[in-house]
Short mmCIF file of C-alpha atoms in Angstrom, two decimals:
data_model
loop_
_atom_site.label_atom_id
_atom_site.label_comp_id
_atom_site.label_asym_id
_atom_site.label_seq_id
_atom_site.Cartn_x
_atom_site.Cartn_y
_atom_site.Cartn_z
CA UNK A 22 -17.13 -17.99 -19.73
CA UNK A 23 -16.03 -15.30 -17.32
CA UNK A 24 -15.08 -12.28 -19.48
CA UNK A 25 -12.59 -11.18 -16.83
CA UNK A 26 -10.75 -14.52 -16.61
CA UNK A 27 -7.26 -14.68 -18.01
CA UNK A 28 -5.29 -17.95 -17.93
CA UNK A 29 -2.03 -16.02 -17.38
CA UNK A 30 -3.49 -14.68 -14.17
CA UNK A 31 -5.35 -17.86 -13.17
CA UNK A 32 -7.05 -17.65 -9.82
CA UNK A 33 -5.07 -14.63 -8.62
CA UNK A 34 -8.30 -12.63 -8.41
CA UNK A 35 -9.57 -14.94 -5.66
CA UNK A 36 -6.59 -16.59 -4.00
CA UNK A 37 -5.62 -13.60 -1.84
CA UNK A 38 -9.23 -13.30 -0.56
CA UNK A 39 -9.43 -16.92 0.71
CA UNK A 40 -8.19 -15.91 4.14
CA UNK A 41 -7.92 -17.88 7.38
CA UNK A 42 -7.84 -16.91 11.09
CA UNK A 43 -6.16 -19.81 12.98
CA UNK A 44 -6.50 -18.45 16.50
CA UNK A 45 -4.34 -21.09 18.17
CA UNK A 46 -1.49 -20.16 15.84
CA UNK A 47 -2.12 -16.48 16.56
CA UNK A 48 -1.84 -17.06 20.32
CA UNK A 49 1.32 -19.08 19.90
CA UNK A 50 2.77 -16.31 17.70
CA UNK A 51 2.08 -13.71 20.41
CA UNK A 52 3.71 -15.85 23.08
CA UNK A 53 6.85 -16.48 21.04
CA UNK A 54 7.13 -12.80 20.14
CA UNK A 55 6.94 -11.86 23.83
CA UNK A 56 9.46 -14.50 24.87
CA UNK A 57 11.94 -13.39 22.18
CA UNK A 58 11.69 -9.75 23.24
CA UNK A 59 12.08 -10.55 26.95
CA UNK A 60 15.13 -12.73 26.35
CA UNK A 61 16.77 -10.15 24.12
CA UNK A 62 16.05 -7.21 26.41
CA UNK A 63 16.64 -8.76 29.83
CA UNK A 64 18.69 -11.98 29.63
CA UNK A 65 21.81 -11.06 27.71
CA UNK A 66 24.41 -8.68 29.23
CA UNK A 67 24.21 -5.20 27.72
CA UNK A 68 26.98 -4.26 25.31
CA UNK A 69 27.24 -0.77 23.89
CA UNK A 70 24.40 1.17 25.57
CA UNK A 71 23.56 3.29 22.50
CA UNK A 72 23.31 0.22 20.28
CA UNK A 73 21.30 -1.59 22.95
CA UNK A 74 18.83 1.27 23.13
CA UNK A 75 18.45 1.30 19.33
CA UNK A 76 18.01 -2.47 19.30
CA UNK A 77 15.25 -2.32 21.95
CA UNK A 78 13.50 0.53 20.04
CA UNK A 79 13.53 -1.57 16.90
CA UNK A 80 12.19 -4.64 18.68
CA UNK A 81 9.39 -2.66 20.32
CA UNK A 82 8.34 -1.52 16.86
CA UNK A 83 8.39 -5.16 15.64
CA UNK A 84 6.21 -6.18 18.62
CA UNK A 85 3.76 -3.43 17.69
CA UNK A 86 3.60 -4.74 14.14
CA UNK A 87 3.11 -8.37 15.23
CA UNK A 88 0.41 -7.69 17.76
CA UNK A 89 -1.55 -5.19 15.70
CA UNK A 90 -1.45 -7.62 12.74
CA UNK A 91 -2.82 -10.43 14.92
CA UNK A 92 -5.49 -8.07 16.28
CA UNK A 93 -6.54 -7.08 12.77
CA UNK A 94 -6.74 -10.53 11.23
CA UNK A 95 -8.22 -12.26 14.34
CA UNK A 96 -11.49 -12.51 12.39
CA UNK A 97 -11.60 -11.90 8.64
CA UNK A 98 -15.12 -13.24 8.06
CA UNK A 99 -17.28 -10.29 9.23
CA UNK A 100 -19.54 -8.59 6.70
CA UNK A 101 -22.16 -5.92 7.32
CA UNK A 102 -25.69 -6.64 6.10
CA UNK A 103 -26.45 -5.65 2.53
CA UNK A 104 -29.90 -4.28 1.73
CA UNK A 105 -30.86 -6.04 -1.46
CA UNK A 106 -33.10 -3.95 -3.65
CA UNK A 107 -31.68 -0.66 -2.35
CA UNK A 108 -30.70 1.12 -5.58
CA UNK A 109 -30.49 4.95 -5.41
CA UNK A 110 -29.07 7.06 -8.21
CA UNK A 111 -25.28 6.97 -8.53
CA UNK A 112 -22.78 9.40 -10.11
CA UNK A 113 -19.81 7.52 -11.51
CA UNK A 114 -16.59 9.65 -11.43
CA UNK A 115 -13.65 8.59 -13.59
CA UNK A 116 -10.65 10.83 -12.75
CA UNK A 117 -8.40 11.69 -15.68
CA UNK A 118 -5.16 13.73 -15.82
CA UNK A 119 -3.47 13.13 -19.15
CA UNK A 120 -3.65 9.32 -19.25
CA UNK A 121 -3.68 7.77 -22.76
CA UNK A 122 -7.07 8.16 -24.36
CA UNK A 123 -7.34 4.52 -25.37
CA UNK A 124 -6.82 3.50 -21.73
CA UNK A 125 -9.55 5.94 -20.67
CA UNK A 126 -11.86 4.60 -23.40
CA UNK A 127 -11.72 1.06 -21.93
CA UNK A 128 -12.62 2.27 -18.45
CA UNK A 129 -15.44 4.56 -19.60
CA UNK A 130 -16.86 1.93 -21.96
CA UNK A 131 -16.97 -0.64 -19.11
CA UNK A 132 -18.55 1.88 -16.76
CA UNK A 133 -21.30 2.69 -19.24
CA UNK A 134 -22.52 -0.91 -19.39
CA UNK A 135 -22.60 -1.65 -15.67
CA UNK A 136 -25.77 -3.54 -14.74
CA UNK A 137 -27.51 -0.99 -12.54
CA UNK A 138 -30.82 0.77 -13.06
CA UNK A 139 -29.88 4.46 -12.53
CA UNK A 140 -26.42 5.98 -12.88
CA UNK A 141 -24.62 8.72 -14.75
CA UNK A 142 -20.96 8.48 -15.91
CA UNK A 143 -18.76 11.55 -15.66
CA UNK A 144 -15.21 11.93 -16.92
CA UNK A 145 -13.42 14.23 -14.51
CA UNK A 146 -10.96 15.79 -16.98
CA UNK A 147 -8.00 17.40 -15.20
CA UNK A 148 -5.87 17.45 -18.33
CA UNK A 149 -6.28 21.19 -18.89
CA UNK A 150 -5.05 22.27 -15.44
CA UNK A 151 -2.35 19.61 -15.49
CA UNK A 152 -1.02 20.92 -18.78
CA UNK A 153 -1.65 17.73 -20.72
CA UNK A 154 -1.91 17.97 -24.48
CA UNK A 155 -4.71 15.38 -24.82
CA UNK A 156 -7.36 17.14 -22.71
CA UNK A 157 -9.38 18.03 -25.81
CA UNK A 158 -9.17 14.42 -27.01
CA UNK A 159 -10.70 13.35 -23.68
CA UNK A 160 -13.61 15.78 -24.24
CA UNK A 161 -14.08 14.35 -27.75
CA UNK A 162 -14.02 10.82 -26.33
CA UNK A 163 -16.74 11.72 -23.80
CA UNK A 164 -18.94 13.07 -26.59
CA UNK A 165 -18.31 9.98 -28.70
CA UNK A 166 -19.23 7.62 -25.89
CA UNK A 167 -22.20 9.67 -24.72
CA UNK A 168 -20.97 10.49 -21.20
CA UNK A 169 -20.61 13.78 -19.35
CA UNK A 170 -17.18 15.44 -19.27
CA UNK A 171 -16.30 17.90 -16.52
CA UNK A 172 -13.13 19.74 -17.50
CA UNK A 173 -11.64 21.67 -14.63
CA UNK A 174 -10.23 25.10 -15.50
CA UNK A 175 -9.04 26.23 -12.05
CA UNK A 176 -6.19 24.22 -10.54
CA UNK A 177 -5.86 23.19 -6.91
CA UNK A 178 -6.00 20.10 -4.79
CA UNK A 179 -4.83 17.62 -7.48
CA UNK A 180 -7.10 14.54 -7.65
CA UNK A 181 -9.04 15.58 -4.53
CA UNK A 182 -9.68 18.98 -6.07
CA UNK A 183 -10.85 17.34 -9.25
CA UNK A 184 -13.42 15.27 -7.35
CA UNK A 185 -14.56 18.23 -5.22
CA UNK A 186 -15.03 20.31 -8.37
CA UNK A 187 -17.23 17.56 -9.87
CA UNK A 188 -19.48 17.56 -6.79
CA UNK A 189 -20.75 20.96 -7.97
CA UNK A 190 -21.89 19.51 -11.29
CA UNK A 191 -23.58 16.34 -10.07
CA UNK A 192 -26.31 15.53 -7.62
CA UNK A 193 -26.73 11.79 -6.97
CA UNK A 194 -26.65 10.63 -3.33
CA UNK A 195 -23.89 8.11 -4.03
CA UNK A 196 -20.62 8.57 -5.92
CA UNK A 197 -18.57 5.72 -7.41
CA UNK A 198 -14.93 6.62 -8.05
CA UNK A 199 -12.49 4.97 -10.47
CA UNK A 200 -9.00 5.92 -11.53
CA UNK A 201 -8.42 6.15 -15.28
CA UNK A 202 -6.93 2.62 -15.53
CA UNK A 203 -9.33 0.79 -13.20
CA UNK A 204 -11.93 -0.94 -15.36
CA UNK A 205 -15.11 -1.83 -13.43
CA UNK A 206 -16.85 -5.17 -13.77
CA UNK A 207 -20.50 -5.02 -14.89
CA UNK A 208 -21.77 -5.97 -11.42
CA UNK A 209 -19.68 -3.39 -9.48
CA UNK A 210 -22.64 -1.22 -8.41
CA UNK A 211 -24.92 -4.19 -7.79
CA UNK A 212 -22.48 -5.56 -5.23
CA UNK A 213 -21.47 -2.34 -3.50
CA UNK A 214 -24.53 -0.04 -3.39
CA UNK A 215 -26.78 -2.28 -1.25
CA UNK A 216 -24.60 -1.65 1.84
CA UNK A 217 -25.77 1.96 1.76
CA UNK A 218 -29.17 0.84 2.92
CA UNK A 219 -27.56 1.52 6.29
CA UNK A 220 -27.91 5.35 6.61
CA UNK A 221 -24.58 5.53 8.54
CA UNK A 222 -22.61 3.77 5.78
CA UNK A 223 -20.10 6.37 4.59
CA UNK A 224 -18.08 4.48 2.02
CA UNK A 225 -17.65 1.02 0.53
CA UNK A 226 -14.23 -0.06 -0.70
CA UNK A 227 -13.31 -2.98 -3.00
CA UNK A 228 -9.85 -4.42 -3.76
CA UNK A 229 -7.36 -2.90 -6.17
CA UNK A 230 -6.29 -5.67 -8.51
CA UNK A 231 -3.51 -5.43 -11.08
CA UNK A 232 -4.60 -7.19 -14.28
CA UNK A 233 -1.08 -6.72 -15.74
CA UNK A 234 0.56 -8.63 -12.90
CA UNK A 235 2.08 -11.05 -15.38
CA UNK A 236 3.78 -8.29 -17.40
CA UNK A 237 7.16 -8.50 -15.74
CA UNK A 238 8.94 -9.25 -12.47
CA UNK A 239 8.07 -5.87 -10.92
CA UNK A 240 4.35 -6.01 -11.68
CA UNK A 241 4.14 -9.54 -10.27
CA UNK A 242 6.07 -8.58 -7.14
CA UNK A 243 4.21 -5.34 -6.56
CA UNK A 244 0.93 -7.23 -6.74
CA UNK A 245 2.21 -9.88 -4.35
CA UNK A 246 3.14 -7.03 -2.00
CA UNK A 247 -0.49 -5.84 -2.06
CA UNK A 248 -2.10 -9.26 -1.52
CA UNK A 249 -1.55 -9.24 2.26
CA UNK A 250 -3.16 -5.81 2.58
CA UNK A 251 -6.16 -6.33 0.30
CA UNK A 252 -6.60 -9.86 1.64
CA UNK A 253 -6.61 -10.57 5.38
CA UNK A 254 -5.85 -7.02 6.58
CA UNK A 255 -8.65 -5.26 4.75
CA UNK A 256 -11.06 -8.10 5.55
CA UNK A 257 -10.12 -7.88 9.22
CA UNK A 258 -10.78 -4.16 9.27
CA UNK A 259 -14.46 -4.83 8.56
CA UNK A 260 -14.93 -6.20 12.05
CA UNK A 261 -13.45 -3.06 13.53
CA UNK A 262 -15.26 -0.57 11.25
CA UNK A 263 -11.88 0.78 10.16
CA UNK A 264 -11.68 0.07 6.44
CA UNK A 265 -9.04 2.12 4.58
CA UNK A 266 -10.36 4.36 1.82
CA UNK A 267 -8.11 3.59 -1.16
CA UNK A 268 -9.10 6.22 -3.73
CA UNK A 269 -10.47 4.04 -6.49
CA UNK A 270 -12.96 1.15 -6.88
CA UNK A 271 -15.08 2.65 -4.14
CA UNK A 272 -18.51 4.20 -3.52
CA UNK A 273 -19.03 7.19 -1.21
CA UNK A 274 -22.14 8.71 0.31
CA UNK A 275 -22.27 12.30 -0.96
CA UNK A 276 -23.71 13.75 2.25
CA UNK A 277 -20.95 12.16 4.31
CA UNK A 278 -18.30 13.49 1.94
CA UNK A 279 -19.77 16.97 2.08
CA UNK A 280 -19.95 16.79 5.87
CA UNK A 281 -16.15 16.43 6.08
CA UNK A 282 -15.58 19.22 3.54
CA UNK A 283 -15.10 17.05 0.46
CA UNK A 284 -12.02 15.03 -0.36
CA UNK A 285 -9.10 16.22 1.68
CA UNK A 286 -6.89 18.52 -0.41
CA UNK A 287 -4.20 18.98 2.26
CA UNK A 288 -2.56 15.62 1.80
CA UNK A 289 -1.36 13.60 -1.22
CA UNK A 290 -3.19 10.66 0.39
CA UNK A 291 -6.53 12.37 0.04
CA UNK A 292 -8.40 9.10 0.25
CA UNK A 293 -6.76 7.83 3.44
CA UNK A 294 -7.33 11.09 5.30
CA UNK A 295 -10.92 11.50 4.02
CA UNK A 296 -11.81 8.01 5.26
CA UNK A 297 -10.32 8.90 8.68
CA UNK A 298 -12.39 12.06 8.85
CA UNK A 299 -15.55 10.17 7.95
CA UNK A 300 -14.94 7.61 10.66
CA UNK A 301 -14.43 10.50 13.07
CA UNK A 302 -17.91 11.73 12.20
CA UNK A 303 -19.38 8.35 13.10
CA UNK A 304 -19.86 6.97 9.60
CA UNK A 305 -19.37 3.29 8.90
CA UNK A 306 -17.26 1.65 6.23
CA UNK A 307 -17.36 -1.70 4.44
CA UNK A 308 -14.80 -3.72 2.51
CA UNK A 309 -16.30 -6.00 -0.14
CA UNK A 310 -13.81 -8.92 -0.58
CA UNK A 311 -14.30 -9.46 -4.27
CA UNK A 312 -12.41 -8.10 -7.31
CA UNK A 313 -14.94 -5.85 -8.97
CA UNK A 314 -12.55 -3.61 -10.95
CA UNK A 315 -9.13 -4.14 -12.47
CA UNK A 316 -6.26 -1.68 -12.85
CA UNK A 317 -2.61 -1.53 -13.79
CA UNK A 318 0.47 -1.96 -11.64
CA UNK A 319 3.51 0.24 -12.32
CA UNK A 320 5.78 -1.50 -14.80
CA UNK A 321 9.14 0.03 -13.98
CA UNK A 322 11.18 0.90 -10.92
CA UNK A 323 10.99 4.68 -11.33
CA UNK A 324 7.19 4.69 -11.44
CA UNK A 325 7.05 2.25 -8.55
CA UNK A 326 9.28 4.49 -6.44
CA UNK A 327 7.14 7.53 -7.10
CA UNK A 328 4.01 5.64 -6.21
CA UNK A 329 5.47 4.21 -3.02
CA UNK A 330 6.69 7.69 -1.98
CA UNK A 331 3.23 9.16 -2.51
CA UNK A 332 1.58 6.40 -0.46
CA UNK A 333 4.13 6.65 2.32
CA UNK A 334 4.18 10.44 2.46
CA UNK A 335 0.41 10.65 2.57
CA UNK A 336 0.00 7.88 5.17
CA UNK A 337 2.52 9.47 7.49
CA UNK A 338 0.34 12.57 7.58
CA UNK A 339 -1.91 10.48 9.83
CA UNK A 340 0.90 10.49 12.40
CA UNK A 341 2.22 14.02 12.03
CA UNK A 342 -0.89 16.04 11.07
CA UNK A 343 -4.07 14.06 11.72
CA UNK A 344 -3.02 11.82 14.58
CA UNK A 345 -6.04 9.69 15.51
CA UNK A 346 -4.94 9.58 19.16
CA UNK A 347 -6.05 13.21 19.46
CA UNK A 348 -9.21 12.97 17.31
CA UNK A 349 -12.63 12.78 18.86
CA UNK A 350 -15.29 10.49 17.46
CA UNK A 351 -13.02 7.50 16.79
CA UNK A 352 -13.24 4.26 18.66
CA UNK A 353 -10.12 2.76 20.26
CA UNK A 354 -10.11 0.06 17.63
CA UNK A 355 -10.18 2.63 14.83
CA UNK A 356 -7.33 4.59 16.43
CA UNK A 357 -5.22 1.46 16.61
CA UNK A 358 -6.02 0.56 13.00
CA UNK A 359 -5.12 3.95 11.56
CA UNK A 360 -1.91 4.11 13.58
CA UNK A 361 -1.04 0.57 12.54
CA UNK A 362 -1.55 1.29 8.84
CA UNK A 363 0.35 4.59 8.95
CA UNK A 364 3.20 3.29 11.08
CA UNK A 365 4.02 0.63 8.48
CA UNK A 366 5.85 3.44 6.67
CA UNK A 367 7.97 4.09 9.75
CA UNK A 368 9.47 0.66 9.13
CA UNK A 369 12.02 2.21 6.72
CA UNK A 370 13.91 3.63 9.67
CA UNK A 371 13.68 0.29 11.51
CA UNK A 372 14.86 -1.72 8.50
CA UNK A 373 17.89 0.58 8.17
CA UNK A 374 18.58 0.28 11.90
CA UNK A 375 18.34 -3.50 11.85
CA UNK A 376 20.63 -3.64 8.81
CA UNK A 377 23.31 -1.39 10.29
CA UNK A 378 23.70 -3.12 13.66
CA UNK A 379 25.55 -6.15 12.27
CA UNK A 380 27.62 -3.97 9.96
CA UNK A 381 28.66 -1.86 12.98
CA UNK A 382 29.89 -5.06 14.64
CA UNK A 383 31.90 -6.09 11.57
CA UNK A 384 33.89 -2.88 11.48
CA UNK A 385 34.07 -1.88 15.16
CA UNK A 386 33.37 -4.98 17.26
CA UNK A 387 30.62 -3.11 19.13
CA UNK A 388 27.48 -5.06 19.93
CA UNK A 389 24.14 -4.11 21.61
CA UNK A 390 24.21 -7.35 23.70
CA UNK A 391 26.81 -9.93 24.48
CA UNK A 392 25.73 -13.26 23.09
CA UNK A 393 27.18 -16.59 24.04
CA UNK A 394 26.15 -19.91 22.55
CA UNK A 395 22.96 -20.40 20.58
CA UNK A 396 20.33 -19.16 23.04
CA UNK A 397 19.39 -16.23 20.78
CA UNK A 398 18.92 -18.49 17.79
CA UNK A 399 16.89 -20.88 19.99
CA UNK A 400 14.31 -18.17 20.71
CA UNK A 401 14.59 -16.13 17.50
CA UNK A 402 14.24 -18.83 14.88
CA UNK A 403 10.98 -20.29 16.23
CA UNK A 404 9.57 -16.79 16.52
CA UNK A 405 10.67 -15.89 12.96
CA UNK A 406 9.35 -18.99 11.29
CA UNK A 407 6.15 -19.10 13.31
CA UNK A 408 5.45 -15.43 12.32
CA UNK A 409 6.07 -16.20 8.64
CA UNK A 410 3.80 -19.25 8.81
CA UNK A 411 1.02 -17.23 10.50
CA UNK A 412 1.26 -14.64 7.68
CA UNK A 413 1.12 -17.43 5.12
CA UNK A 414 -1.88 -19.16 6.73
CA UNK A 415 -3.83 -15.91 7.12
CA UNK A 416 -3.15 -14.92 3.50
CA UNK A 417 -3.84 -18.31 1.86
CA UNK A 418 -0.08 -18.72 1.23
CA UNK A 419 0.04 -15.80 -1.17
CA UNK A 420 2.76 -14.01 0.82
CA UNK A 421 6.02 -14.47 -1.08
CA UNK A 422 9.73 -13.73 -0.63
CA UNK A 423 9.42 -11.05 -3.29
CA UNK A 424 6.64 -9.29 -1.40
CA UNK A 425 8.81 -9.34 1.72
CA UNK A 426 11.74 -8.04 -0.29
CA UNK A 427 9.73 -5.17 -1.83
CA UNK A 428 8.27 -4.16 1.53
CA UNK A 429 11.64 -4.11 3.29
CA UNK A 430 13.57 -2.94 0.24
CA UNK A 431 11.48 0.21 0.01
CA UNK A 432 13.11 1.48 3.22
CA UNK A 433 14.98 4.29 1.43
CA UNK A 434 11.69 5.55 -0.10
CA UNK A 435 10.02 5.40 3.29
CA UNK A 436 12.91 7.33 4.87
CA UNK A 437 12.47 10.16 2.34
CA UNK A 438 8.76 10.22 3.02
CA UNK A 439 9.39 10.26 6.77
CA UNK A 440 11.78 13.20 6.49
CA UNK A 441 9.26 15.07 4.35
CA UNK A 442 6.33 14.39 6.68
CA UNK A 443 8.25 15.12 9.89
CA UNK A 444 9.35 18.51 8.54
CA UNK A 445 5.89 19.25 7.05
CA UNK A 446 7.32 19.78 3.58
CA UNK A 447 4.70 20.06 0.89
CA UNK A 448 4.79 17.22 -1.62
CA UNK A 449 3.11 17.40 -5.00
CA UNK A 450 0.73 14.73 -6.22
CA UNK A 451 2.63 12.39 -8.59
CA UNK A 452 0.82 10.88 -11.56
CA UNK A 453 1.78 7.21 -11.95
CA UNK A 454 2.97 6.45 -15.48
CA UNK A 455 0.63 4.13 -17.42
CA UNK A 456 3.38 3.08 -19.81
CA UNK A 457 6.55 1.23 -19.06
CA UNK A 458 9.60 3.49 -18.59
CA UNK A 459 12.83 1.87 -19.72
CA UNK A 460 16.21 2.73 -18.33
CA UNK A 461 18.90 1.97 -15.81
CA UNK A 462 17.30 2.32 -12.36
CA UNK A 463 20.18 0.96 -10.33
CA UNK A 464 20.74 4.43 -8.80
CA UNK A 465 17.38 3.91 -7.06
CA UNK A 466 18.81 0.91 -5.18
CA UNK A 467 22.32 2.25 -4.61
CA UNK A 468 21.83 1.97 -0.83
CA UNK A 469 20.96 -1.71 -1.13
CA UNK A 470 23.98 -2.43 -3.31
CA UNK A 471 26.28 -0.48 -0.99
CA UNK A 472 24.96 -2.44 2.00
CA UNK A 473 25.69 -5.80 0.36
CA UNK A 474 29.20 -4.61 -0.46
CA UNK A 475 29.73 -3.56 3.18
CA UNK A 476 28.65 -7.02 4.33
CA UNK A 477 30.88 -8.85 1.84
CA UNK A 478 33.89 -6.86 2.97
CA UNK A 479 32.90 -6.65 6.64
CA UNK A 480 32.59 -10.34 7.41
CA UNK A 481 36.27 -11.04 6.54
CA UNK A 482 37.30 -7.96 8.54
CA UNK A 483 35.49 -9.32 11.63
CA UNK A 484 37.01 -12.78 11.13
CA UNK A 485 40.53 -11.35 11.03
CA UNK A 486 39.84 -9.29 14.15
CA UNK A 487 38.34 -11.96 16.43
CA UNK A 488 37.97 -15.25 14.61
CA UNK A 489 34.78 -17.31 14.55
CA UNK A 490 32.76 -16.27 17.55
CA UNK A 491 29.10 -16.45 18.59
CA UNK A 492 28.74 -12.72 17.89
CA UNK A 493 30.21 -13.19 14.42
CA UNK A 494 27.87 -16.06 13.63
CA UNK A 495 24.75 -14.20 14.84
CA UNK A 496 25.67 -10.89 13.13
CA UNK A 497 26.82 -12.65 9.99
CA UNK A 498 23.57 -14.55 9.69
CA UNK A 499 21.60 -11.33 10.38
CA UNK A 500 23.54 -9.39 7.69
CA UNK A 501 23.28 -12.14 5.08
CA UNK A 502 19.51 -12.36 5.67
CA UNK A 503 19.19 -8.59 5.20
CA UNK A 504 21.26 -8.76 2.00
CA UNK A 505 19.09 -11.56 0.62
CA UNK A 506 15.92 -9.57 1.31
CA UNK A 507 17.28 -6.69 -0.79
CA UNK A 508 17.82 -8.90 -3.86
CA UNK A 509 14.23 -8.68 -5.25
CA UNK A 510 14.15 -4.91 -5.42
CA UNK A 511 17.65 -4.77 -6.93
CA UNK A 512 16.49 -7.24 -9.58
CA UNK A 513 13.48 -5.05 -10.37
CA UNK A 514 15.81 -2.01 -10.85
CA UNK A 515 18.15 -3.83 -13.21
CA UNK A 516 18.54 -2.13 -16.62
CA UNK A 517 16.02 -3.41 -19.15
CA UNK A 518 14.86 -2.59 -22.62
CA UNK A 519 11.86 -4.32 -24.19
CA UNK A 520 12.03 -4.34 -27.97
CA UNK A 521 8.86 -3.51 -29.81
CA UNK A 522 6.93 -2.15 -26.80
CA UNK A 523 5.56 1.33 -26.37
CA UNK A 524 7.54 2.94 -23.60
CA UNK A 525 9.13 6.12 -22.43
CA UNK A 526 12.85 6.71 -22.12
CA UNK A 527 14.44 8.41 -19.08
CA UNK A 528 18.06 9.31 -18.40
CA UNK A 529 19.83 6.79 -16.22
CA UNK A 530 20.64 9.53 -13.69
CA UNK A 531 17.08 10.80 -13.33
CA UNK A 532 16.57 11.38 -9.60
CA UNK A 533 14.31 9.01 -7.76
CA UNK A 534 12.68 11.83 -5.82
CA UNK A 535 11.29 13.54 -8.91
CA UNK A 536 7.55 14.06 -8.44
CA UNK A 537 5.30 15.29 -11.19
CA UNK A 538 3.19 18.24 -9.93
CA UNK A 539 -0.33 17.88 -11.13
CA UNK A 540 -1.22 21.42 -10.30
#
């Protein structure tokens, strides 16, 4: 029996990796996208010029997303050659910063029994510099389990600084990295290390899988949100030598890491930027499409919001600080891939823009284009449903309404991250809670609730003003669709209390932008 199989999870570990690349569908999707944009931009009479400009900007962004997605997933079957029998010494780094000791124990115990001939396990204990009370317990745990513990005493650089500090106390040519909650399978090293037989292989990444995906609605939805990325998108990046470094469940070549100055300490997405710098030095990357380690999804809306802000804020550094367009050493394909991944977090502004255009019509009567009849629906609906079907086919039908809702519903988090990145404000590294936090998190989705209220009131206002018109029907359908997409994230923020579970309590008014400073 597979020791990692859980009936509650079923085949979730494999379903998202059974990808498809139906090229005829891809071509049809591209044609429909182009037709829709051309009709919207050049066929209808222009209404309010400012709104028309904003509409066109939003649609250009959508075209960018569609065509870069198709480019990425055009072929998801490429794998670099693995050099079987190649088995150099490996240092295994498990980064800790105050996580529960029993959680750490499971990860370290699993790492110790990996089936590989020559490796050393190190606990990278950041609890002392992070001011965590259990840092001594972590040292005692290391002694009990017979692994090395590197306790950092000088703060700086958060997780990246912790890894860089450990480089000074280890020597193996390869380094495997795991977060405290990501438990490796016994064959992790056997299935990742052989790719380093290629001397230009810089790092090998494996999926992040949430073994607690069945815990509640948020864990299930946040995992479904990740399936598209860790499925067809990451597999497609193999062909383009543009795999994203994701910070855990990965192996790195020490010499390549040292060549770029260690893990990047100037961004809270230290992994993403470090991978970019390695690619700029000509190193290769590989994504192994198999779940070889299992971690924990955030179990409450506050923790989810902090995590999403960190990811968004760090990724946007690629646009505002390390823009690949101006970096030497990258291929055109790599530049497109990094910009595509980072620009996903610009979508918060576009989601807000798309949501406000119909509301503007409800209360003012202003429109970006004058629409008569059903021509817009005739070109938009085929484009919309074809695009959704292409996403479903490429992801083995694992893409769900909840994943769409969480991606679009995070627009307010992405907007905060965009404002922070664009103004170069320093953001501290937030530690994701490993226990459920109970409370009323509706303040985190106040924008979404306010939007739905504006739509409910606005539609009758528009009907009284001008009756049932083509503009009302189109804008009404648009606004109702936006409102429906916000429902999943509102549901996840709804007040909950789970009796008999170990959890933390937070005030209902705790601000969503609170970030725990590790240093």
